[in-house]
Amino acid sequence: MIKLWSVLPLCVIACLVVGSPVAAAPAPTPAVTPADLHFRQDKLHSRHDTLRHGTARQAGLLPDRVAELPGIAASYLQPTPDHPGRPTYAGATVLAAHHGIVVSRFAVGDAVRYGADATGIVELPPEQRVPARTGTRWDLASISKLFTTIVVLQQVEAGRVALDAPVAGYVPEFAAGGKETVTVRHLLTHTSGLPAFRAFYSLYPTAEQRLAAALTTPVTAGTTPGAQYVYSDIGLIALGVLIERVTGKNLADAVRDGVTGPLRMRDTGYNPAPELREQTAATEYQPYVGRGVVWGQVHDENAWSLGGVVGHAGIFSTADDLAILCQTLLNGGSYRGRRILSTAMVRQALVNYNADLLPQYPESARGLGFELAKHWYMDGMTSPVTFGHTGFTGTSIVIDPLDHSFLILLSNRVHPDRAWGSNNVARRALARTFAAAHRIHLPPGAEPWRTERRDSAVMTLTAPLRRAAGAQARASFLIWYDTEPRLDVAAVESSPDGVTWAPLPSTLRSGRSVVAGDGTFTGFGGRHWWVATAGVPAGTTQLRFTYRTDAASQGRGVLIDRVRVIEPGAILVDGTTALAADGWTPSPK
């Protein structure tokens, strides 16, 4: 929960001209921060903090929306309009939870669907395939970075590591290549200046040489630590080594002792034992490194060539185990009485340390290791403090601490070939639907209109005035909005003739917050209602609410209610006025 009176909307921004591209000025820093979060402080055996199975209704969610999730996931087992030509993935496991109640948990498709022969990739006959199950172990790929992150933060809390200390103080050889001043924080926020990737597996013949090359990789020419954002595997490889140097343990043991052991995540770890192969999902056909179809080993070539235990990739896990980790973070760092991080450290990890870089690097929002507010896969679950991570193999977790919800998608989208495409469309579709399952609390007696969940759309809700407005006409309405900042924009507009339209400058009020704007709304509105008022130009005959969306991601949309236009002695629009809706529908109770 958050203190609603303290929340300002992300932006009420520059004028939107009808027919212009959907764009907006940069949004101000949102007022919702990790300091506003209310974690469910873990208490042993507390039903609010320990995962349990239940129904959507028991969790206070809309059952019809939750019931859509399996069908959405299954639809991507074949080519779709938003992912034509190939299936998005061969199989997947999905788990969704709200307030500790697991409301959806299922698997679709196959963990192993393809093999290879002398001609290349072949689709296996049905009897040779291995179906995906809720207990399938999936290669997490870069979600492994979160385990590395948590162990690093544990060392910070123990006083063994300082976030702003040079990494070279713990790993001396890291200083090579102009990295003397690169800090632990720079690596966790991907602002060190290191390149994204180097193919160590093909450049060096031994694991020792590959690791040495990773640690001595120079920063990119012209970079300055902290001044740019490049998502880098190499930085997390270095953090894995840092953990080993500081703890005196192998990384796998440090992760086991610090995370998976205390949380009893028994099906999570590096390098699954050979007897567990049938329980794991296959990934890619990699003949270029002599591996065939990878099954039971880490997919990432660098991680494989370094022995499978490395800071940026390598962990396998199940949806059930990851659910424990997600709930632990929603609890502020503990689960069933076992604490892996302090609540203060969880808050610290969710601060956007790259806020100053956002104008130049729009995808740079990062806490310590965690991704923040990424609409491209979090979609309607996004808020300024929503956090998570993705993995190259097709995995993702989205954790919304405002709603105390999380969504896990584990898939093998690289099976059998990464060139078959991303699974971002499935990530967004599932997140959008699960977000829509969360009820929007309505004011007493409200009967709002709500935008449909449509991409690349212009949706309008038009109110005709009973007569042309005079010089003292005033409009008022209730608005609830949550959109993709700058790219999905709502506006209230006026027109004298139904042909020419202009935004209507408005003032928004909610609790102690008062915000004056020019009639356009975009970004995070605080997930609460605002009372809007505006002067209406003389001669206005129609009022219109417009919502324009781009081709992909969205927030939760826009709701409008209680539209009124009055002037001395006359009511020009009220609750009896018939509104013309295109792309707006009455919101469910």
Coordinates of C-alpha atoms in Angstrom, one line a residue:
M1 CA 0.0 0.0 0.0
I2 CA 1.0 3.6 -0.4
K3 CA 0.0 6.9 1.1
L4 CA -2.3 8.0 -1.6
W5 CA -2.3 11.7 -0.6
S6 CA 1.4 11.8 -1.3
V7 CA 1.1 10.6 -4.9
L8 CA 1.4 13.0 -7.8
P9 CA 0.7 11.9 -11.3
L10 CA 3.7 11.2 -13.4
C11 CA 2.8 14.1 -15.8
V12 CA 0.2 16.4 -17.1
I13 CA 2.1 17.5 -20.1
A14 CA 2.5 19.5 -23.2
C15 CA -0.4 20.1 -25.7
L16 CA -1.3 17.2 -27.9
V17 CA -2.4 18.4 -31.3
V18 CA -5.0 16.2 -33.0
G19 CA -3.4 14.2 -35.7
S20 CA 0.1 14.6 -34.4
P21 CA 2.3 11.6 -33.4
V22 CA 1.7 10.2 -29.9
A23 CA 4.6 11.9 -28.0
A24 CA 5.0 14.0 -25.0
A25 CA 7.6 16.0 -23.1
P26 CA 9.8 14.2 -20.6
A27 CA 7.9 13.4 -17.4
P28 CA 8.9 14.7 -14.0
T29 CA 10.2 12.3 -11.4
P30 CA 7.3 10.3 -10.0
A31 CA 6.4 10.8 -6.3
V32 CA 6.0 7.1 -5.6
T33 CA 9.3 5.8 -4.3
P34 CA 10.4 2.7 -2.4
A35 CA 10.0 4.8 0.8
D36 CA 6.3 4.8 0.2
L37 CA 6.0 1.0 0.0
H38 CA 4.4 -1.0 2.8
F39 CA 5.9 -4.4 2.9
R40 CA 4.0 -7.2 4.5
Q41 CA 6.4 -7.8 7.4
D42 CA 6.9 -11.5 7.5
K43 CA 5.6 -13.4 10.5
L44 CA 6.0 -17.1 10.9
H45 CA 2.9 -18.9 9.6
S46 CA 1.1 -15.6 8.8
R47 CA -1.4 -16.3 6.1
H48 CA -0.7 -12.9 4.5
D49 CA 3.0 -13.6 4.0
T50 CA 3.1 -17.3 3.1
L51 CA 2.1 -18.5 -0.3
R52 CA -1.1 -20.6 -0.5
H53 CA -3.4 -21.7 -3.3
G54 CA -6.8 -20.0 -3.7
T55 CA -9.3 -18.6 -6.1
A56 CA -9.3 -15.2 -7.8
R57 CA -12.4 -14.4 -5.9
Q58 CA -10.8 -15.2 -2.6
A59 CA -7.9 -12.9 -3.6
G60 CA -10.3 -10.1 -4.5
L61 CA -9.5 -10.3 -8.2
L62 CA -11.8 -10.5 -11.2
P63 CA -12.3 -14.3 -11.9
D64 CA -13.0 -13.9 -15.6
R65 CA -9.7 -12.1 -16.2
V66 CA -7.6 -14.6 -14.2
A67 CA -9.4 -17.4 -16.1
E68 CA -8.1 -16.0 -19.4
L69 CA -4.4 -16.6 -18.5
P70 CA -4.1 -20.3 -19.6
G71 CA -5.7 -19.6 -23.0
I72 CA -3.5 -16.6 -23.6
A73 CA -0.3 -18.7 -22.8
A74 CA -1.5 -21.6 -24.9
S75 CA -2.3 -19.3 -27.9
Y76 CA 1.4 -18.6 -28.3
L77 CA 2.2 -22.3 -29.0
Q78 CA 1.3 -21.5 -32.6
P79 CA 2.0 -18.5 -34.8
T80 CA -0.1 -15.5 -33.9
P81 CA -0.9 -12.2 -35.5
D82 CA 1.6 -10.5 -33.2
H83 CA 4.2 -13.3 -33.6
P84 CA 3.7 -14.6 -37.1
G85 CA 5.6 -17.4 -38.8
R86 CA 6.7 -19.4 -35.8
P87 CA 5.4 -20.3 -32.4
T88 CA 6.5 -17.9 -29.6
Y89 CA 7.8 -20.8 -27.5
A90 CA 7.5 -24.5 -27.4
G91 CA 6.2 -24.5 -23.8
A92 CA 5.8 -22.5 -20.7
T93 CA 4.9 -22.5 -17.0
V94 CA 3.0 -19.5 -15.6
L95 CA 2.3 -18.6 -12.0
A96 CA 0.3 -15.5 -10.8
A97 CA -0.2 -14.5 -7.1
H98 CA -1.9 -11.6 -5.2
H99 CA -1.6 -11.0 -1.5
G100 CA 0.2 -14.4 -1.1
I101 CA -2.7 -16.3 -2.8
V102 CA -1.6 -18.2 -5.9
V103 CA -4.6 -17.7 -8.2
S104 CA -3.2 -19.2 -11.4
R105 CA -0.5 -21.9 -11.9
F106 CA -0.3 -24.0 -15.0
A107 CA 1.9 -25.3 -17.9
V108 CA 1.3 -25.3 -21.6
G109 CA 3.1 -27.0 -24.5
D110 CA 6.4 -28.9 -24.4
A111 CA 9.6 -28.7 -22.4
V112 CA 11.2 -30.7 -25.2
R113 CA 9.7 -30.5 -28.7
Y114 CA 12.6 -30.4 -31.1
G115 CA 15.7 -32.5 -31.7
A116 CA 18.3 -32.6 -34.4
D117 CA 19.7 -35.0 -37.0
A118 CA 22.2 -34.7 -39.8
T119 CA 20.0 -32.3 -41.6
G120 CA 19.5 -30.0 -38.7
I121 CA 16.5 -29.2 -36.5
V122 CA 13.6 -31.7 -36.5
E123 CA 10.3 -31.6 -34.8
L124 CA 9.9 -34.7 -32.6
P125 CA 6.9 -37.0 -32.9
P126 CA 4.4 -36.5 -30.1
E127 CA 5.4 -39.6 -28.3
Q128 CA 9.0 -38.4 -28.0
R129 CA 8.2 -35.0 -26.7
V130 CA 8.4 -34.0 -23.0
P131 CA 5.4 -32.0 -21.9
A132 CA 5.9 -28.8 -19.9
R133 CA 4.7 -29.2 -16.3
T134 CA 4.3 -26.9 -13.4
G135 CA 7.4 -28.5 -11.8
T136 CA 9.6 -28.2 -14.9
R137 CA 13.0 -26.7 -14.3
W138 CA 13.7 -23.9 -16.7
D139 CA 17.0 -22.2 -17.6
L140 CA 16.5 -18.7 -16.0
A141 CA 19.2 -17.1 -18.1
S142 CA 19.6 -13.5 -16.8
I143 CA 17.2 -13.9 -14.0
S144 CA 20.3 -15.6 -12.5
K145 CA 21.6 -12.0 -12.1
L146 CA 19.1 -11.4 -9.3
F147 CA 20.6 -14.2 -7.2
T148 CA 24.1 -12.7 -7.7
T149 CA 22.7 -9.4 -6.8
I150 CA 21.1 -10.6 -3.6
V151 CA 24.3 -12.3 -2.4
V152 CA 26.3 -9.1 -3.2
L153 CA 23.7 -7.1 -1.1
Q154 CA 24.1 -9.6 1.7
Q155 CA 27.8 -8.9 1.7
V156 CA 27.1 -5.1 1.8
E157 CA 24.9 -5.7 4.9
A158 CA 27.6 -7.7 6.5
G159 CA 30.1 -4.9 6.0
R160 CA 32.3 -6.9 3.7
V161 CA 31.5 -4.9 0.6
A162 CA 30.7 -1.2 0.0
L163 CA 28.5 -0.3 -2.9
D164 CA 30.6 2.7 -3.8
A165 CA 34.0 1.0 -3.4
P166 CA 36.0 0.2 -6.5
V167 CA 35.5 -3.4 -7.6
A168 CA 39.3 -3.6 -8.0
G169 CA 39.6 -3.4 -4.2
Y170 CA 38.1 -6.9 -4.1
V171 CA 39.2 -8.3 -7.4
P172 CA 42.5 -6.5 -8.2
E173 CA 42.9 -7.7 -11.8
F174 CA 39.6 -6.0 -12.6
A175 CA 41.4 -2.6 -12.6
A176 CA 42.8 -3.4 -16.0
G177 CA 41.3 -1.7 -19.0
G178 CA 40.6 1.6 -17.4
K179 CA 38.3 0.2 -14.7
E180 CA 40.1 1.4 -11.6
T181 CA 37.2 3.6 -10.5
V182 CA 34.3 1.4 -11.5
T183 CA 32.3 0.6 -8.4
V184 CA 30.1 -2.2 -7.2
R185 CA 27.1 0.1 -7.7
H186 CA 28.2 0.8 -11.3
L187 CA 28.1 -2.9 -12.1
L188 CA 24.7 -3.4 -10.4
T189 CA 23.2 -0.5 -12.4
H190 CA 25.0 -1.3 -15.7
T191 CA 26.6 2.1 -15.8
S192 CA 30.3 1.0 -15.7
G193 CA 31.1 1.6 -19.3
L194 CA 31.7 -2.1 -20.0
P195 CA 30.5 -3.5 -23.3
A196 CA 27.4 -5.6 -23.3
F197 CA 29.0 -8.9 -24.4
R198 CA 32.1 -10.6 -25.7
A199 CA 32.1 -14.1 -27.1
F200 CA 34.7 -15.4 -24.6
Y201 CA 33.7 -19.0 -25.4
S202 CA 35.0 -18.7 -28.9
L203 CA 37.9 -16.3 -28.3
Y204 CA 39.8 -18.3 -25.7
P205 CA 40.6 -22.1 -25.4
T206 CA 40.2 -22.6 -21.6
A207 CA 37.9 -21.6 -18.9
E208 CA 40.7 -19.9 -17.0
Q209 CA 41.6 -17.8 -20.0
R210 CA 38.0 -16.9 -20.6
L211 CA 37.5 -15.7 -17.0
A212 CA 40.7 -13.8 -17.0
A213 CA 39.6 -12.1 -20.2
A214 CA 36.2 -11.2 -18.8
L215 CA 37.8 -9.6 -15.7
T216 CA 40.3 -7.6 -17.7
T217 CA 37.9 -6.5 -20.5
P218 CA 38.4 -2.7 -21.0
V219 CA 35.6 -0.2 -20.7
T220 CA 34.4 1.2 -24.0
A221 CA 36.4 4.2 -25.2
G222 CA 35.0 7.5 -24.3
T223 CA 32.8 6.2 -21.4
T224 CA 32.8 7.5 -17.8
P225 CA 31.6 5.3 -14.9
G226 CA 28.1 6.3 -14.1
A227 CA 27.5 8.4 -17.1
Q228 CA 26.0 5.9 -19.6
Y229 CA 23.9 2.8 -19.6
V230 CA 24.8 -0.4 -21.3
Y231 CA 23.3 -3.7 -20.1
S232 CA 26.4 -5.8 -19.5
D233 CA 26.8 -9.5 -18.8
I234 CA 30.5 -8.9 -18.2
G235 CA 29.9 -6.8 -15.1
L236 CA 27.8 -9.5 -13.5
I237 CA 30.5 -12.1 -14.3
A238 CA 32.9 -9.8 -12.3
L239 CA 30.4 -9.6 -9.4
G240 CA 30.2 -13.4 -9.3
V241 CA 34.0 -13.5 -8.9
L242 CA 33.8 -10.7 -6.2
I243 CA 31.4 -12.9 -4.2
E244 CA 33.8 -15.8 -4.4
R245 CA 36.8 -13.6 -3.3
V246 CA 34.9 -12.0 -0.4
T247 CA 33.1 -15.1 1.0
G248 CA 35.8 -17.7 0.2
K249 CA 33.0 -19.9 -1.3
N250 CA 32.2 -21.1 -4.8
L251 CA 29.4 -18.9 -6.3
A252 CA 27.0 -21.9 -6.3
D253 CA 27.6 -22.4 -2.6
A254 CA 27.2 -18.8 -1.8
V255 CA 23.9 -18.7 -3.6
R256 CA 22.8 -21.9 -1.8
D257 CA 23.9 -20.6 1.6
G258 CA 22.5 -17.1 1.2
V259 CA 19.3 -17.6 -0.8
T260 CA 18.0 -20.9 -1.9
G261 CA 18.9 -22.8 1.3
P262 CA 17.3 -20.4 3.8
L263 CA 14.2 -20.1 1.5
R264 CA 14.0 -23.8 0.9
M265 CA 14.1 -23.4 -2.8
R266 CA 15.0 -27.0 -3.3
D267 CA 14.6 -27.1 -7.1
T268 CA 16.8 -24.1 -7.8
G269 CA 20.5 -24.1 -8.6
Y270 CA 23.3 -24.4 -11.2
N271 CA 24.2 -27.4 -13.3
P272 CA 21.2 -29.8 -12.8
A273 CA 22.3 -33.3 -12.0
P274 CA 22.1 -35.7 -14.9
E275 CA 19.2 -37.6 -13.4
L276 CA 17.2 -34.4 -13.4
R277 CA 17.5 -33.9 -17.2
E278 CA 14.0 -35.2 -17.9
Q279 CA 12.7 -32.6 -15.5
T280 CA 14.4 -29.7 -17.4
A281 CA 13.3 -27.8 -20.5
A282 CA 15.5 -27.9 -23.6
T283 CA 16.7 -24.8 -25.2
E284 CA 18.6 -24.1 -28.4
Y285 CA 20.3 -26.2 -31.1
Q286 CA 23.9 -25.0 -31.0
P287 CA 26.0 -26.9 -33.5
Y288 CA 28.4 -24.0 -33.8
V289 CA 29.9 -25.0 -30.4
G290 CA 29.3 -28.7 -30.9
R291 CA 26.5 -29.0 -28.4
G292 CA 23.5 -30.1 -30.5
V293 CA 20.1 -29.4 -28.8
V294 CA 21.0 -28.1 -25.3
W295 CA 19.1 -29.9 -22.7
G296 CA 20.0 -30.1 -19.0
Q297 CA 22.9 -27.6 -19.4
V298 CA 23.0 -23.9 -19.3
H299 CA 22.0 -22.3 -22.7
D300 CA 24.3 -19.2 -22.4
E301 CA 27.5 -20.1 -24.3
N302 CA 29.8 -18.0 -22.1
A303 CA 28.3 -19.5 -18.9
W304 CA 28.6 -23.0 -20.4
S305 CA 32.2 -22.4 -21.3
L306 CA 33.0 -21.2 -17.8
G307 CA 31.6 -24.3 -16.2
G308 CA 28.0 -23.3 -15.8
V309 CA 28.4 -21.4 -12.5
V310 CA 28.8 -17.7 -13.2
G311 CA 27.3 -14.4 -12.1
H312 CA 25.3 -13.5 -15.2
A313 CA 23.6 -16.8 -16.0
G314 CA 23.4 -20.5 -15.2
I315 CA 20.6 -21.0 -12.6
F316 CA 17.7 -23.4 -13.3
S317 CA 14.5 -23.1 -11.3
T318 CA 10.8 -23.8 -11.2
A319 CA 7.8 -21.5 -11.0
D320 CA 7.1 -22.6 -7.5
D321 CA 10.6 -21.9 -6.2
L322 CA 10.6 -18.5 -7.9
A323 CA 7.3 -17.7 -6.3
I324 CA 9.0 -18.0 -2.9
L325 CA 11.6 -15.5 -4.0
C326 CA 9.0 -13.1 -5.3
Q327 CA 7.0 -13.3 -2.1
T328 CA 10.1 -12.9 0.0
L329 CA 10.8 -9.6 -1.7
L330 CA 7.2 -8.5 -1.3
N331 CA 7.6 -9.3 2.4
G332 CA 10.5 -7.0 2.6
G333 CA 13.2 -9.7 2.5
S334 CA 11.9 -12.6 4.6
Y335 CA 9.7 -15.7 4.3
R336 CA 8.5 -18.1 6.9
G337 CA 10.7 -16.4 9.5
R338 CA 13.9 -16.7 7.4
R339 CA 15.4 -13.3 6.4
I340 CA 17.7 -13.0 3.4
L341 CA 17.8 -9.2 3.3
S342 CA 16.7 -6.4 5.6
T343 CA 13.7 -4.4 4.6
A344 CA 15.9 -1.3 4.4
M345 CA 18.1 -3.1 1.9
V346 CA 15.1 -4.2 -0.2
R347 CA 14.0 -0.5 -0.3
Q348 CA 17.5 0.5 -1.3
A349 CA 17.6 -2.0 -4.1
L350 CA 14.5 -0.5 -5.6
V351 CA 15.7 3.1 -5.9
N352 CA 16.1 4.1 -9.5
Y353 CA 19.8 5.1 -9.5
N354 CA 19.7 5.8 -13.2
A355 CA 17.0 8.5 -13.1
D356 CA 19.3 11.2 -14.5
L357 CA 20.2 8.9 -17.5
L358 CA 16.6 8.3 -18.6
P359 CA 16.4 11.2 -21.1
Q360 CA 19.3 9.8 -23.0
Y361 CA 18.7 6.1 -22.2
P362 CA 15.0 5.6 -21.8
E363 CA 15.4 1.9 -20.9
S364 CA 17.9 2.6 -18.1
A365 CA 15.6 2.6 -15.1
R366 CA 17.4 0.3 -12.6
G367 CA 17.7 -0.4 -9.0
L368 CA 20.5 -2.5 -7.6
G369 CA 20.3 -5.4 -10.0
F370 CA 16.6 -5.1 -10.5
E371 CA 14.9 -3.7 -13.6
L372 CA 12.3 -1.0 -12.8
A373 CA 9.1 0.1 -14.6
K374 CA 9.6 -1.7 -17.9
H375 CA 6.4 -1.5 -19.9
W376 CA 7.8 -3.6 -22.7
Y377 CA 7.3 -6.7 -20.6
M378 CA 5.5 -5.5 -17.4
D379 CA 2.7 -3.8 -19.4
G380 CA -0.3 -3.0 -17.1
M381 CA 1.6 -4.2 -14.0
T382 CA 4.1 -1.3 -14.4
S383 CA 4.4 1.4 -11.8
P384 CA 7.5 3.5 -10.9
V385 CA 8.4 0.8 -8.3
T386 CA 7.4 -2.3 -10.1
F387 CA 10.5 -4.5 -10.4
G388 CA 11.7 -7.7 -12.0
H389 CA 13.9 -9.1 -14.7
T390 CA 13.9 -11.1 -17.9
G391 CA 16.0 -13.9 -19.2
F392 CA 17.1 -14.5 -22.8
T393 CA 15.7 -18.0 -22.8
G394 CA 12.2 -16.6 -22.5
T395 CA 11.8 -16.1 -18.7
S396 CA 10.5 -13.2 -16.8
I397 CA 9.3 -12.2 -13.3
V398 CA 7.2 -9.0 -12.6
I399 CA 6.7 -7.9 -9.0
D400 CA 4.2 -5.1 -8.3
P401 CA 4.7 -4.0 -4.6
L402 CA 1.8 -1.5 -4.8
D403 CA -0.7 -4.3 -5.5
H404 CA 1.3 -7.0 -3.7
S405 CA 1.1 -9.2 -6.9
F406 CA 3.6 -11.0 -9.0
L407 CA 3.6 -12.8 -12.3
I408 CA 6.1 -15.5 -13.4
L409 CA 6.5 -16.7 -17.0
L410 CA 9.1 -19.4 -17.6
S411 CA 9.4 -20.5 -21.2
N412 CA 11.9 -21.9 -23.7
R413 CA 11.4 -19.4 -26.5
V414 CA 15.0 -20.2 -27.9
H415 CA 13.9 -23.9 -28.4
P416 CA 15.0 -24.7 -31.0
D417 CA 16.4 -21.4 -32.4
R418 CA 16.7 -17.9 -30.9
A419 CA 16.1 -16.5 -34.4
W420 CA 12.5 -17.6 -34.2
G421 CA 11.9 -14.4 -32.2
S422 CA 11.3 -12.8 -28.9
N423 CA 8.4 -13.8 -26.5
N424 CA 7.8 -10.2 -25.4
V425 CA 4.3 -10.3 -27.0
A426 CA 3.4 -13.2 -24.6
R427 CA 5.0 -11.4 -21.7
R428 CA 2.9 -8.3 -22.3
A429 CA -0.3 -10.2 -23.0
L430 CA -0.1 -12.1 -19.7
A431 CA 0.9 -9.1 -17.7
R432 CA -1.9 -7.0 -19.3
T433 CA -4.5 -9.5 -18.5
F434 CA -3.4 -10.2 -14.9
A435 CA -3.2 -6.4 -14.3
A436 CA -6.8 -6.1 -15.6
A437 CA -7.8 -8.7 -13.0
H438 CA -7.1 -6.2 -10.3
R439 CA -10.2 -4.2 -9.4
I440 CA -10.1 -0.4 -9.6
H441 CA -11.9 0.9 -6.6
L442 CA -14.7 3.1 -7.7
P443 CA -16.1 6.2 -5.9
P444 CA -19.6 5.5 -4.3
G445 CA -22.2 5.5 -7.0
A446 CA -19.7 5.7 -9.9
E447 CA -20.5 4.2 -13.3
P448 CA -17.3 5.0 -15.2
W449 CA -16.4 4.5 -18.8
R450 CA -13.1 2.7 -19.4
T451 CA -10.8 2.5 -22.4
E452 CA -10.4 -0.8 -24.1
R453 CA -7.1 -2.7 -24.1
R454 CA -6.2 -1.9 -27.7
D455 CA -2.8 -1.0 -29.2
S456 CA -2.3 1.4 -32.1
A457 CA -5.7 2.9 -31.4
V458 CA -7.5 6.2 -31.1
M459 CA -10.4 5.8 -28.7
T460 CA -12.9 8.6 -28.1
L461 CA -15.7 9.4 -25.7
T462 CA -17.8 12.4 -26.8
A463 CA -20.3 14.4 -24.8
P464 CA -22.6 16.8 -26.8
L465 CA -23.6 20.0 -25.0
R466 CA -27.2 20.9 -24.9
R467 CA -26.4 24.2 -26.3
A468 CA -23.2 26.2 -27.1
A469 CA -21.3 27.1 -24.0
G470 CA -21.3 30.7 -22.8
A471 CA -18.5 32.7 -21.4
Q472 CA -18.8 31.3 -17.8
A473 CA -19.1 27.6 -18.6
R474 CA -17.2 25.2 -16.4
A475 CA -16.5 21.4 -16.8
S476 CA -15.8 18.8 -14.2
F477 CA -15.1 15.1 -14.3
L478 CA -13.4 12.3 -12.4
I479 CA -10.4 10.7 -14.1
W480 CA -8.3 7.6 -13.2
Y481 CA -5.3 7.0 -15.6
D482 CA -2.3 4.8 -15.9
T483 CA -0.6 4.8 -19.3
E484 CA 2.8 4.2 -20.9
P485 CA 4.6 7.5 -20.3
R486 CA 4.8 9.8 -23.4
L487 CA 3.7 7.0 -25.8
D488 CA 0.1 6.5 -24.7
V489 CA -1.7 9.8 -24.1
A490 CA -5.2 10.8 -22.9
A491 CA -6.7 14.2 -23.5
V492 CA -9.8 16.1 -22.7
E493 CA -10.7 18.3 -25.7
S494 CA -13.3 20.9 -26.6
S495 CA -14.7 21.7 -30.0
P496 CA -17.0 24.4 -31.4
D497 CA -18.1 22.4 -34.4
G498 CA -17.1 18.7 -33.9
V499 CA -14.3 19.1 -36.5
T500 CA -11.6 21.2 -34.8
W501 CA -10.5 20.1 -31.4
A502 CA -8.1 21.5 -28.7
P503 CA -7.0 20.2 -25.4
L504 CA -8.9 21.8 -22.4
P505 CA -6.5 23.1 -19.7
S506 CA -7.5 21.4 -16.5
T507 CA -6.7 21.3 -12.8
L508 CA -6.5 18.0 -11.0
R509 CA -7.1 17.5 -7.3
S510 CA -6.7 14.5 -5.1
G511 CA -6.3 14.8 -1.3
R512 CA -3.6 17.4 -0.8
S513 CA -2.3 17.3 -4.3
V514 CA -3.3 20.0 -6.8
V515 CA -1.9 19.8 -10.3
A516 CA -2.6 22.3 -13.1
G517 CA -2.1 21.0 -16.7
D518 CA -3.0 21.7 -20.3
G519 CA -5.6 18.9 -20.6
T520 CA -3.4 15.9 -21.5
F521 CA -2.5 13.0 -19.2
T522 CA 0.2 10.4 -19.5
G523 CA 2.1 8.1 -17.3
F524 CA 1.4 6.8 -13.8
G525 CA -1.6 8.6 -12.2
G526 CA -1.1 7.0 -8.7
R527 CA -3.8 4.4 -9.2
H528 CA -6.4 6.6 -7.6
W529 CA -9.1 9.0 -8.8
W530 CA -8.6 12.7 -9.5
V531 CA -11.2 15.4 -9.6
A532 CA -10.7 17.6 -12.7
T533 CA -12.1 21.0 -13.4
A534 CA -11.7 23.3 -16.4
G535 CA -13.0 26.4 -17.9
V536 CA -14.9 25.7 -21.2
P537 CA -14.3 28.1 -24.1
A538 CA -17.3 30.1 -25.2
G539 CA -19.0 28.5 -28.3
T540 CA -18.0 24.9 -27.3
T541 CA -20.6 22.4 -28.5
Q542 CA -18.9 19.2 -27.7
L543 CA -16.5 17.8 -25.1
R544 CA -14.3 14.8 -25.9
F545 CA -12.0 12.4 -24.1
T546 CA -9.4 10.9 -26.4
Y547 CA -6.9 8.1 -25.7
R548 CA -4.2 7.3 -28.2
T549 CA -2.0 4.2 -27.8
D550 CA 1.2 3.1 -29.6
A551 CA 1.8 -0.2 -31.2
A552 CA 2.8 -2.3 -28.1
S553 CA 2.9 -1.7 -24.4
Q554 CA 0.2 -0.1 -22.2
G555 CA -0.6 0.7 -18.7
R556 CA -4.0 0.0 -17.2
G557 CA -5.8 2.6 -19.3
V558 CA -8.1 5.5 -18.5
L559 CA -11.5 5.8 -16.7
I560 CA -13.8 8.7 -16.8
D561 CA -16.9 9.4 -14.8
R562 CA -19.3 12.2 -13.7
V563 CA -18.8 14.4 -16.7
R564 CA -20.5 17.8 -16.0
V565 CA -20.6 21.1 -17.9
I566 CA -22.5 23.9 -16.2
E567 CA -22.9 27.6 -16.5
P568 CA -25.1 30.1 -14.6
G569 CA -28.7 29.0 -15.0
A570 CA -28.0 25.9 -17.1
I571 CA -26.7 22.4 -17.1
L572 CA -25.1 21.6 -20.4
V573 CA -23.8 18.1 -19.7
D574 CA -24.8 15.8 -16.8
G575 CA -25.3 12.2 -16.0
T576 CA -28.3 11.9 -18.3
T577 CA -26.4 13.0 -21.4
A578 CA -25.9 10.2 -23.9
L579 CA -22.1 9.8 -24.6
A580 CA -20.8 8.6 -27.9
A581 CA -18.2 5.9 -27.3
D582 CA -15.6 4.5 -29.7
G583 CA -13.2 2.2 -27.8
W584 CA -14.6 3.0 -24.4
T585 CA -16.9 0.6 -22.5
P586 CA -18.7 0.7 -19.2
S587 CA -16.3 -0.5 -16.5
P588 CA -17.3 -3.6 -14.6
K589 CA -18.2 -3.1 -10.9

